[in-house]
Coordinates of C-alpha atoms in Angstrom, one line a residue:
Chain A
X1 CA 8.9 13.8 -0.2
X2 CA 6.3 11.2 -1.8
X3 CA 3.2 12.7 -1.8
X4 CA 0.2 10.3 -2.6
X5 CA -3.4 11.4 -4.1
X6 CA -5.6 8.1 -3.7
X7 CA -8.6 7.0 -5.8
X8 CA -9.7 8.5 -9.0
X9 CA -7.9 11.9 -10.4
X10 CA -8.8 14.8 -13.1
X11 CA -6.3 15.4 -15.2
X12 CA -3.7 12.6 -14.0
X13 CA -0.4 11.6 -16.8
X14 CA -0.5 8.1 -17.8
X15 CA 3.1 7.1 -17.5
X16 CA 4.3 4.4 -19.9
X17 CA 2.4 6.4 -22.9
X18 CA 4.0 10.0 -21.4
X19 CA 7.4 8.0 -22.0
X20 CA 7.0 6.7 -25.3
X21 CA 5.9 9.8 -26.8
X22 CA 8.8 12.2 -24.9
X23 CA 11.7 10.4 -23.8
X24 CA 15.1 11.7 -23.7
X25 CA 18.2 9.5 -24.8
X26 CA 19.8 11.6 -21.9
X27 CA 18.3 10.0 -19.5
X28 CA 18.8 6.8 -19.9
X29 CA 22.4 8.0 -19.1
X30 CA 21.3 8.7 -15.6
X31 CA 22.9 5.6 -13.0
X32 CA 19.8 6.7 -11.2
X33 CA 17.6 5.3 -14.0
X34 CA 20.1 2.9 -14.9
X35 CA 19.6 1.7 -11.3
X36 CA 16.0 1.6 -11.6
X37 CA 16.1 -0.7 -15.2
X38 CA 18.3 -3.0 -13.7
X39 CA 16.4 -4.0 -10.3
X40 CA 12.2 -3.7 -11.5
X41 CA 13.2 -5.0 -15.4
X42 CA 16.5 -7.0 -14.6
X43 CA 17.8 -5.3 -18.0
X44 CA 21.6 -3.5 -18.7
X45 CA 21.7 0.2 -20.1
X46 CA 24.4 -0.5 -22.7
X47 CA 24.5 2.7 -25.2
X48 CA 22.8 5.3 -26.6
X49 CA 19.2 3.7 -27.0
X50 CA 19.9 0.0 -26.3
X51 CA 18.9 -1.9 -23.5
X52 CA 20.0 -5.4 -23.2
X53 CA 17.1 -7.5 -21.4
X54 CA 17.3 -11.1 -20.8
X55 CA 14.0 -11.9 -22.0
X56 CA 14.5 -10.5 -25.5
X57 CA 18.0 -9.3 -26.2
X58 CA 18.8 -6.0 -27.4
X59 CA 15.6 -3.5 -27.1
X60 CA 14.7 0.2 -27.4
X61 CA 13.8 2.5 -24.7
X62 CA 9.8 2.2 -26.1
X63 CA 10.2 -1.5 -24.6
X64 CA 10.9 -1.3 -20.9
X65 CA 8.3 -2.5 -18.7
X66 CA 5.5 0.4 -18.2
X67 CA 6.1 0.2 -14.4
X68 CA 9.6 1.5 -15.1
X69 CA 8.8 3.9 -17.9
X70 CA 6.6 5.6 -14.9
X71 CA 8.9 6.0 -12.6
X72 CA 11.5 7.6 -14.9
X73 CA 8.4 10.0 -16.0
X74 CA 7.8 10.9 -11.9
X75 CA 11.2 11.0 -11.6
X76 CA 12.4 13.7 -14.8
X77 CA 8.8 15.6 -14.2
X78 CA 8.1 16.0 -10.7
X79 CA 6.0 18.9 -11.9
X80 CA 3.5 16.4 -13.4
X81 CA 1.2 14.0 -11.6
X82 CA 1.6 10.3 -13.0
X83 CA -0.3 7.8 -12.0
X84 CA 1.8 5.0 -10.3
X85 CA -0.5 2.5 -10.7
X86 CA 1.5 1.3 -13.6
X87 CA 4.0 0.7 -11.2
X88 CA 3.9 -2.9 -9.5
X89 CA 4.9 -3.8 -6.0
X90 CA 8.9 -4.6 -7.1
X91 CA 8.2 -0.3 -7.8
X92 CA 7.3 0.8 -4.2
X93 CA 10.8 0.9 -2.5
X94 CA 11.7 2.9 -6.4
X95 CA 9.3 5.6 -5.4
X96 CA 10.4 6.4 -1.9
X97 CA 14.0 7.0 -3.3
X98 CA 12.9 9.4 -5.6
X99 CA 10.8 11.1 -3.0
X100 CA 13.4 11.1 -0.6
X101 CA 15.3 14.0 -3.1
X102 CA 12.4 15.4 -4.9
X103 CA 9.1 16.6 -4.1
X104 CA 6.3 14.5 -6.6
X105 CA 3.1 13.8 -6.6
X106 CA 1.8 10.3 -7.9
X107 CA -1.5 9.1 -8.3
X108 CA -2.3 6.1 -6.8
X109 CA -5.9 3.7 -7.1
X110 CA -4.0 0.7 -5.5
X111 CA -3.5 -0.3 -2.1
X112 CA 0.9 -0.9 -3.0
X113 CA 3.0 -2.8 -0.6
X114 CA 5.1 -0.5 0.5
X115 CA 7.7 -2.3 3.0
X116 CA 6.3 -2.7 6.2
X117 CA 8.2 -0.5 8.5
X118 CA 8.0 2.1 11.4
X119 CA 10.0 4.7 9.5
X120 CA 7.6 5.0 6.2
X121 CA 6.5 8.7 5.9
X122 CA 4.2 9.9 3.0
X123 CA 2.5 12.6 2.4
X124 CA -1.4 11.5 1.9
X125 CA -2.9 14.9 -0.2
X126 CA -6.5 13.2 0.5
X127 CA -5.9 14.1 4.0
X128 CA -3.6 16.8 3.6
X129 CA -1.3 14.9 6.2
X130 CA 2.0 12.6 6.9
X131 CA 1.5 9.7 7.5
X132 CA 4.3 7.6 10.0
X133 CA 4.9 4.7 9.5
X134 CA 3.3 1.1 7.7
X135 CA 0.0 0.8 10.1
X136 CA -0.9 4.7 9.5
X137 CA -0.3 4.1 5.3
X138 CA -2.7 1.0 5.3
X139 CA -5.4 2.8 8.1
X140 CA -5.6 5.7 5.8
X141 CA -5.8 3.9 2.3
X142 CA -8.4 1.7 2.8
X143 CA -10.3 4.7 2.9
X144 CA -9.5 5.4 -1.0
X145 CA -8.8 2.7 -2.7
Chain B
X1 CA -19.9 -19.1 -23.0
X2 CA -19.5 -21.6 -20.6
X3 CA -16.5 -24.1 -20.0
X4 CA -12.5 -23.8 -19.4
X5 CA -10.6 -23.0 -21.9
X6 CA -6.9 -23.3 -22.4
X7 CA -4.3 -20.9 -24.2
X8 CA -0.6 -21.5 -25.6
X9 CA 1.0 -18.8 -27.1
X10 CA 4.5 -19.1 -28.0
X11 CA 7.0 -17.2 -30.2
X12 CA 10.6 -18.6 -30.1
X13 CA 11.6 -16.4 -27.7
X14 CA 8.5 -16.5 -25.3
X15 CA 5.8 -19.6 -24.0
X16 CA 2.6 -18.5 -22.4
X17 CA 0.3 -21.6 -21.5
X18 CA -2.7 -20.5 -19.1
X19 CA -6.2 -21.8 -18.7
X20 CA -9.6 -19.1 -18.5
X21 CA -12.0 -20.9 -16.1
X22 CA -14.4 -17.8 -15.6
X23 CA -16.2 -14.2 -17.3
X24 CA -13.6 -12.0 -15.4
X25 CA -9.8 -13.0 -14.6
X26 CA -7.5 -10.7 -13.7
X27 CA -3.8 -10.1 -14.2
X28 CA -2.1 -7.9 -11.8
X29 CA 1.3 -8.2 -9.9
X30 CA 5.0 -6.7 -9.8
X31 CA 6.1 -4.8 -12.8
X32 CA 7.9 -6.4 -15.8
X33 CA 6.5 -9.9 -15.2
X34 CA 5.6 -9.9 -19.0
X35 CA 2.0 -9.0 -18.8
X36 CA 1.5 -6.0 -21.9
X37 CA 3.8 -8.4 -23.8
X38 CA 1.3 -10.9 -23.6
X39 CA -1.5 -8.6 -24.9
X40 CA 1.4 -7.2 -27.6
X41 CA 1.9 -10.7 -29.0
X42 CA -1.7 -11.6 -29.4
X43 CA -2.5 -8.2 -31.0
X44 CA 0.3 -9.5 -33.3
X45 CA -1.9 -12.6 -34.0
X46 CA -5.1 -11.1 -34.3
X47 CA -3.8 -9.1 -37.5
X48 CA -1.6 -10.9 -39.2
X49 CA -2.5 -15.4 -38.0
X50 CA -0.2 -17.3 -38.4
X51 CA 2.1 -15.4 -40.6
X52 CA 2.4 -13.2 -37.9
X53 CA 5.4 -15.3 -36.4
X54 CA 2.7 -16.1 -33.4
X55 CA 1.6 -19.6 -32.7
X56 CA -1.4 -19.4 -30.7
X57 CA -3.6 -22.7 -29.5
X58 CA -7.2 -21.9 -28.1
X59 CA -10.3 -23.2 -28.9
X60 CA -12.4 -19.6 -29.0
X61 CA -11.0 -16.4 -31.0
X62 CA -8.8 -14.8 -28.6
X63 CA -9.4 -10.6 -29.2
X64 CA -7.4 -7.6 -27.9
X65 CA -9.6 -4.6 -27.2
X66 CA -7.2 -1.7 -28.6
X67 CA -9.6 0.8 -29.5
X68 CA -10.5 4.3 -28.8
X69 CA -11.6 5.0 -25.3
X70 CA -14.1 6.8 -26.8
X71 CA -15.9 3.4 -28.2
X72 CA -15.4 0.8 -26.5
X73 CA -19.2 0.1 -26.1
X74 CA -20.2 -1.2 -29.8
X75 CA -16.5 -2.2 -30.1
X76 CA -17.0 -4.7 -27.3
X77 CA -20.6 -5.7 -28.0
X78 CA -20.1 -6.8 -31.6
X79 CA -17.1 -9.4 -30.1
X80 CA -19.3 -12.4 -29.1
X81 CA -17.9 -15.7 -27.8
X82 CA -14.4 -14.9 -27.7
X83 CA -12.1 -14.6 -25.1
X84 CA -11.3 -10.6 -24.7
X85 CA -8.2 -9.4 -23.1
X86 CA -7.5 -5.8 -22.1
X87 CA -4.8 -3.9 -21.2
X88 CA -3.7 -1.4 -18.1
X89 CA -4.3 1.8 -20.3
X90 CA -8.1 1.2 -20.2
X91 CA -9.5 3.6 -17.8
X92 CA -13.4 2.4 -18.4
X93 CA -12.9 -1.0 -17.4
X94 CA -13.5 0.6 -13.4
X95 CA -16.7 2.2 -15.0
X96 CA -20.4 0.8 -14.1
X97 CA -20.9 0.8 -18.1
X98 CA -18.3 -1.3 -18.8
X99 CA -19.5 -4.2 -15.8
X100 CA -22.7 -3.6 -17.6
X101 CA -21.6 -4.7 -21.1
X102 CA -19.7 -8.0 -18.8
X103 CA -22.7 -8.6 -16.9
X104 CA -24.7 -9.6 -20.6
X105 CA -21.8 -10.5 -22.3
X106 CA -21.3 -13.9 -23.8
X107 CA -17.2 -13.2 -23.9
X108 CA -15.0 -14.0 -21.0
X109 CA -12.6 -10.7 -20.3
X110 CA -9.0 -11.0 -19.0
X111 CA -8.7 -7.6 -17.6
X112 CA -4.8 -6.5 -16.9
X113 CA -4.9 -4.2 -14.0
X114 CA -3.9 -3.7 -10.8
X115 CA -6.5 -1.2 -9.7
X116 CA -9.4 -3.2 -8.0
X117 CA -12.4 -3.2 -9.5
X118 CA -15.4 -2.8 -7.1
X119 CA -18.1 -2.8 -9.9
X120 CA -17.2 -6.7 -11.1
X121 CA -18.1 -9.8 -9.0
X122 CA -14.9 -11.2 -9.9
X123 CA -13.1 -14.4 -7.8
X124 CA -10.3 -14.5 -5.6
X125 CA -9.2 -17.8 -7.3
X126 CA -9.5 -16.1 -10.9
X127 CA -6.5 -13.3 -9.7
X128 CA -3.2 -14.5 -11.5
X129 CA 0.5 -12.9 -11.5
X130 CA 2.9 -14.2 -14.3
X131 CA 6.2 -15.6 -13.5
X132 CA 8.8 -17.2 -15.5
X133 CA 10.4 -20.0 -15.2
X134 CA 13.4 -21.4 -17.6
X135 CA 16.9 -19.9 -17.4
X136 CA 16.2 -16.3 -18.9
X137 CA 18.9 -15.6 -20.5
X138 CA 18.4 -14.6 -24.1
X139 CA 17.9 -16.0 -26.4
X140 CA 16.7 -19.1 -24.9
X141 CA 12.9 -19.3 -24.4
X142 CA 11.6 -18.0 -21.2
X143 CA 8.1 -19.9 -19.9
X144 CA 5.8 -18.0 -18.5
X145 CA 3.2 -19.2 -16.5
X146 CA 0.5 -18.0 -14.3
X147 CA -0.4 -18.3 -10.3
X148 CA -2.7 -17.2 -8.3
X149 CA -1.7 -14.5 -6.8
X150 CA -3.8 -15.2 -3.3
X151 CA -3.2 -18.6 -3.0
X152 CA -0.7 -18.5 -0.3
X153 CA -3.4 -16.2 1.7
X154 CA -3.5 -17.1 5.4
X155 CA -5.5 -20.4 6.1
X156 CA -5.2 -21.5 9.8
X157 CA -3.6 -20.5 13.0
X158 CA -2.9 -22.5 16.0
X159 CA -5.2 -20.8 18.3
X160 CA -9.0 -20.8 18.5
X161 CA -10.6 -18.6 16.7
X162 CA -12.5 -15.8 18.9
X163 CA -14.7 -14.2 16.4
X164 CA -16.0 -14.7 12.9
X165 CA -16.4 -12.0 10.8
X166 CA -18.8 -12.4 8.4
X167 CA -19.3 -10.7 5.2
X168 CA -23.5 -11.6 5.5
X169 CA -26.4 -10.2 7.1
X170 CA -28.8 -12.9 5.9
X171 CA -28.8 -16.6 5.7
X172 CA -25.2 -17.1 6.3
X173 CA -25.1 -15.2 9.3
X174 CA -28.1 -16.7 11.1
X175 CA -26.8 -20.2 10.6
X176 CA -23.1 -19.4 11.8
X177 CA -24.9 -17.4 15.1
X178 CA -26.8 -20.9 15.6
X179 CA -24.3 -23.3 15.0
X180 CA -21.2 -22.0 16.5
X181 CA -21.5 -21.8 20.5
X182 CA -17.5 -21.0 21.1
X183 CA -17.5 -18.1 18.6
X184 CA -18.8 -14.7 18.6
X185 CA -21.0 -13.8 15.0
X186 CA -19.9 -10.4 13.6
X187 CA -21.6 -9.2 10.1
X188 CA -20.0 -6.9 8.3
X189 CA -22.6 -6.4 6.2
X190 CA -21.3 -6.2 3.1
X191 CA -17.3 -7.6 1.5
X192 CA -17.0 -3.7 0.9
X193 CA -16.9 -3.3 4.9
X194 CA -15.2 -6.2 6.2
X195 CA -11.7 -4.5 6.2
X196 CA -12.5 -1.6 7.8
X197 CA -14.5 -3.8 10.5
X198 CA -11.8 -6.4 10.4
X199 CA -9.3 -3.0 11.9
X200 CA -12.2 -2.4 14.5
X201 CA -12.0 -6.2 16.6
X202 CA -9.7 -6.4 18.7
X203 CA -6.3 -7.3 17.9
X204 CA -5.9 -10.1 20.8
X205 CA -9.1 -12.0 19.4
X206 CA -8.0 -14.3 16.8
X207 CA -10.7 -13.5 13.8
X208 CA -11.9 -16.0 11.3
X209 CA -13.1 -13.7 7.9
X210 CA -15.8 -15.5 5.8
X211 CA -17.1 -14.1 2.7
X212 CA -18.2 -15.3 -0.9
X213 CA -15.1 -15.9 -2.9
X214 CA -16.9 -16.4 -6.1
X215 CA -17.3 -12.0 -6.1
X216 CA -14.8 -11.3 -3.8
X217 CA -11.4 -10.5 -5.7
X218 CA -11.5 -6.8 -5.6
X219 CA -11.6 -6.4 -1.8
X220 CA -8.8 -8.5 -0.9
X221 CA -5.9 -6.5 -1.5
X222 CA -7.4 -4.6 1.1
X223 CA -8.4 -7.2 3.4
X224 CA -4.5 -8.6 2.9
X225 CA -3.1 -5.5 4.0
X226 CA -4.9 -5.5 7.4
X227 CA -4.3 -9.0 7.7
X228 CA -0.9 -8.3 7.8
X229 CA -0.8 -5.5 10.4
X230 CA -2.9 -7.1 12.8
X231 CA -2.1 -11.1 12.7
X232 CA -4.2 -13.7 14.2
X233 CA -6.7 -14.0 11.5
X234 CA -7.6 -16.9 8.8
X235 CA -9.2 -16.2 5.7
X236 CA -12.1 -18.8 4.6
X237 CA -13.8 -18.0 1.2
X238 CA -15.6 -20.6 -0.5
X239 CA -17.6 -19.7 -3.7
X240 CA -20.9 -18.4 -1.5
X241 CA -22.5 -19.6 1.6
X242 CA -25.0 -21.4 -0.7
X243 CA -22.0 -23.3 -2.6
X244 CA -21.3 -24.4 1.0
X245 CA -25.1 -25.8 1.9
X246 CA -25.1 -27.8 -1.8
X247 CA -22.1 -29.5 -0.9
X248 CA -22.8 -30.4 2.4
X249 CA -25.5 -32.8 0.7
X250 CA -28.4 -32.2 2.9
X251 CA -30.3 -31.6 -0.9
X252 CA -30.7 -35.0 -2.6
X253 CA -29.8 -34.3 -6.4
X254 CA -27.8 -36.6 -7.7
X255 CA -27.0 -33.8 -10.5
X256 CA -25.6 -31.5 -7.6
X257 CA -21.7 -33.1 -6.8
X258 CA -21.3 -33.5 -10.3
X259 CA -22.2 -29.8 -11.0
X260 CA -20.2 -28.6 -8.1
X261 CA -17.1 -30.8 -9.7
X262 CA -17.2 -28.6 -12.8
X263 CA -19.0 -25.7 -12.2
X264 CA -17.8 -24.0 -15.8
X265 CA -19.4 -26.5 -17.9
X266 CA -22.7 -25.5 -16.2
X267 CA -22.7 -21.3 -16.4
X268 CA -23.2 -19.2 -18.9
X269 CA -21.6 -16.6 -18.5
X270 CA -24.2 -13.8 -20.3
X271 CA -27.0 -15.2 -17.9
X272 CA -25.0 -15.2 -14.3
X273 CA -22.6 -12.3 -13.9
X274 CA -20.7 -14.3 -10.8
X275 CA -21.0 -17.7 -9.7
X276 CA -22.4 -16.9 -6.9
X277 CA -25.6 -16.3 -8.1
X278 CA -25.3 -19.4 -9.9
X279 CA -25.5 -21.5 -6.8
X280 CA -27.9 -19.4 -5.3
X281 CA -30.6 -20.4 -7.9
X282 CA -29.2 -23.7 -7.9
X283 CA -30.0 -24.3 -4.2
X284 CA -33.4 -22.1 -4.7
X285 CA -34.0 -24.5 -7.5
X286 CA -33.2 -27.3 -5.6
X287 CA -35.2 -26.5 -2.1
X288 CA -38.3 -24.9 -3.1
X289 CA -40.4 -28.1 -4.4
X290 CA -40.4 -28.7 -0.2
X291 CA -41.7 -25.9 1.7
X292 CA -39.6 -26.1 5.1
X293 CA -36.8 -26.2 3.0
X294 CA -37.5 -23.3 0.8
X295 CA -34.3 -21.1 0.5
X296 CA -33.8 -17.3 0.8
X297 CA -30.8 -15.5 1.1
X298 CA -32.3 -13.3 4.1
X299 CA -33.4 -16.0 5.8
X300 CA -32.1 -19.8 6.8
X301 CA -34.9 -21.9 6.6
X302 CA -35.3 -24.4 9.9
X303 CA -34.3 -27.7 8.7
X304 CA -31.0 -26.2 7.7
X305 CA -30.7 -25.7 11.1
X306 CA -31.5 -29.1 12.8
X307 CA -28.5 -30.8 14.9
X308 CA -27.9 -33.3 12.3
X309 CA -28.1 -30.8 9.0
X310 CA -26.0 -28.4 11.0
X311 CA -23.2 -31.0 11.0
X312 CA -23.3 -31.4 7.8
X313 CA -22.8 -28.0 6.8
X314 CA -20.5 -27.5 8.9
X315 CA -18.5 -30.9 8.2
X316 CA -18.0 -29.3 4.6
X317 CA -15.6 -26.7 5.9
X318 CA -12.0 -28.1 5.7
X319 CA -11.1 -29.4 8.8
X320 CA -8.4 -27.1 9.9
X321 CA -10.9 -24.0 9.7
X322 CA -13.5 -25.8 11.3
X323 CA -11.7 -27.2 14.4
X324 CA -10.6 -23.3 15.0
X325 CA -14.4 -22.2 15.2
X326 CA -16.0 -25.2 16.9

C-alpha cells in the first residue's frame, strides 16, 4: 500500500539527486519503469542507457524528468522514504500502482491530485490511518500541507 | 526593482518566451513540462554568454541560485537587481529566513516548486505551468510557454450565492455585512483558514470565497481541492479589498486609474513585499488628508458606506460575481 507522511520530514531522500548518483542500467530494463518513462516523460527506452525523448533526441538516464527519476527511486527502494514532491500531478495515478504491490513510504508537502474517486485508499502515517476514498484524502491533507 | 520584464531564451532545439510582472512567481505543475531545463539552460548562460550556445533576451541579469544550501544567505544578498530563479532542490526557500532576504530584496525570484509556500505573499495570477506547443518531435524546436495555472479557477454559478466567505475580519468584512442584504457575511479570519471553514458551510449553500489575491497563491491549492469536493462555490480574488475601493473611484486622484493600469511600474519591490500592501498605503495615502474618510484596515470608515459610495464599490466587482451576491 501507499503510505503518505505530510508536511515537513527528518531525514527524507530527495529523489531526482538519489537517481543520479545510484542508478542501475538494470532497471531501466524494467517494462514497469519503461511504462512509467513513456506516460509522465512521453520518452522510448531504446537500449542500454539511451532514452529517446521527443524534446531532445537521444538522452541518458541522468536526463529524465525528476518526477520520474522519483518514482523509479520509490519504486527500487521501498525501504527508503523519498519525497514525492518532485513528482507532479501526471505522477499521482504512478504512485498508487506501485503501492498497489509494494509497501513505500513517500513524503509528501503538496496537496497532489490524486483522481477523484470513491475507491482511493492511502495510508496517512500523520494519522496513523486509511483513508477511503477522494473526500477523506483532501479532509485529512489540508491539515498538513 | 519595479516594472515587467520579458525573457526569451532559445537554443535550437528549445524557445522559452515568458514575462516576470512581480518579486515572487512561481513555477509548479505536472512533471516533465520542461521546468529544471529551463533553470539548466540559463545556468548554461550565466557561465559561459553567448558562447555558451544560449541566446537569452532580458533586460536585467537573469541569475541561477546553485549554491550550497549552507549559504544561500550572502549568496543571495550580494545578487541585486536581477532576476533570480531557483530550482525544486532548494529546501530553504519554505524557511522564514529566506522570505526575509525576499521581503528587502531588490531582485525578483522565480521559485520552481510545487510545495506551497505559506511564509511568501505571493499572487494567484503570478502561478505559471509550462506547456509546449509546436509539433515535438525532435529535432524540431518545441515552444514552450507559460500559463497560469489558476486561471480556469471557478468564476460564477447559475445560482445565488448563499454565503460569502471572507478571508477579512476588518474593513472588508464590515462593508460586505453592510452592503449585501441577500447574503450571509462569514470571516474566516485569515486566507490560512478559509479552506478548512470553506468544508464547515454547508454544502447546499452556494458560497462566494473572497480574499486578497495579490498574497494569496499558496493557499489555493488547498482551497481548489475543497472546491472540487463540495461544488457550488465561486472564487473572487482581486489584488486586496483596498485595490477594490481605489478602483471604484470614490477617491478623486487622477494619478490612481493610471496606477492601477500598471501597477509594476509603480512598486518597488525591496520596499512592499506584496502588492497588497502597496494599495493599502496608496488608499491610506489617498484618504487621510479628509478625516471621515480616513482609512484603516480594521475599520471602514462611514462615507465608504453611504448608499451611493456603496454602489460604487460594489459596481467594481465584475458583473457576473456581483449579480450572484446582490
Amino acid at each position: 500500500m501507499l503510505h503518505i507522511v505530510f508536511g515537513e520530514m527528518d531525514g527524507v531522500n530527495y529523489g531526482p539527486s538519489w537517481f543520479k548518483a545510484n542508478y542501475h542500467p538494470e532497471w531501466l530494463k524494467d517494462p514497469f519503469v519503461q511504462e512509467m518513462i513513456l506516460d509522465v516523460d512521453k520518452s522510448k527506452y531504446i537500449d542500454g542507457l539511451v532514452i529517446d525523448s521527443p524534446v531532445f533526441g537521444p538522452i541518458p538516464p541522468e536526463r529524465l524528468s525528476g518526477g520520474v527519476q522519483t518514482l523509479i527511486m520509490i519504486y527500487e527502494k521501498p525501504d527508503l522514504v523519498f519525497n514525492a514532491t518532485s513528482c507532479g500531478g501526471n505522477c499521482a495515478k504512478w504512485l498508487l500502482k506501485i503501492g498497489q504491490f509494494k509497501d513505500v513510504t513517500v513524503n509528501l508537502r503538496y496537496l497532489m491530485p490524486f483522481e477523484p474517486s470513491e475507491d482511493l485508499e492511502l495510508f496517512i502515517e500523520n494519522e496513523k490511518r486509511t483513508i477511503h476514498g477522494f473526500e477523506d484524502y483532501v479532509c485529512t491533507a489540508i491539515k498538513y500541507v | 526593482m519595479k516594472g515587467k520584464h520579458r525573457i526569451i531564451l532559445e537554443t535550437e532545439r528549445v524557445k522559452y518566451d515568458f514575462t516576470v510582472r512581480r518579486n515572487i512567481t512561481v513555477i509548479l505543475g505536472d512533471s516533465a513540462t520542461g521546468k529544471t531545463t529551463l533553470v539548466d539552460y540559463l545556468n548554461l548562460y550565466a557561465l559561459n554568454g553567448e558562447g555558451s550556445g544560449v541566446r537569452l533576451q532580458s533586460d536585467v541579469p537573469c541569475v541561477v541560485f546553485t549554491g550550497s544550501q549552507m549559504y544561500w544567505k550572502p549568496v543571495l544578498e550580494s545578487i541585486k537587481k536581477s532576476i533570480v530563479f531557483i530550482d525544486e532542490d532548494y529546501s530553504f526557500i519554505t524557511s522564514k529566513d529566506f522570505a526575509e532576504t525576499v521581503r528587502c530584496s531588490d531582485n525578483y525570484f522565480v521559485l520552481i516548486t510545487r510545495e506551497p509556500l505559506y511564509n511568501l505573499p505571493y499572487s494567484t495570477k503570478e502561478v505559471f505551468g509550462i506547456r509546449t506547443s509546436g509539433r515535438f518531435h525532435f529535432p524540431e524546436k518545441v515552444y514552450h510557454e507559460f500559463y497560469p495555472i489558476y486561471a480556469d479557477t471557478p468564476a460564477a454559478y447559475p445560482s445565488q450565492a448563499r454565503v460569502l466567505l471572507l478571508e477579512d475580519s476588518g474593513s472588508g468584512f464590515d462593508f460586505f455585512c453592510q452592503a449585501l442584504k441577500k447574503t450571509a457575511c462569514i470571516s474566516a479570519a485569515g486566507n490560512s483558514q478559509i479552506a478548512a471553514k470553506l468544508l464547515q458551510i454547508d454544502r447546499c449553500s452556494p458560497v462566494t470565497v473572497f480574499a486578497d489575491g495579490a498574497a494569496f497563491g499558496a493557499f489555493m491549492e488547498n482551497l481548489l481541492s475543497v472546491c472540487r469536493l463540495r461544488g457550488h462555490t465561486c472564487l473572487y480574488l482581486p489584488e486586496s479589498f483596498e485595490w477594490l475601493l481605489l478602483k471604484s473611484g470614490i477617491l478623486r486622484n487622477v494619478l490612481i486609474p493610471e496606477i492601477l493600469q500598471a501597477p509594476e511600474n509603480y512598486i518597488e519591490s525591496s520596499k512592499y513585499f506584496s502588492w497588497e500592501q502597496f494599495f493599502t498605503e496608496l488608499l491610506i495615502l489617498n484618504s487621510d488628508k479628509d478625516r471621515r474618510m480616513a482609512y484603516s484596515k480594521s475599520h471602514i470608515p462611514e462615507i465608504f458606506l453611504t448608499e451611493q459610495n456603496k454602489r460604487k464599490i460594489l459596481d467594481s466587482i465584475p458583473d457576473e460575481i456581483r449579480q450572484m451576491l446582490e
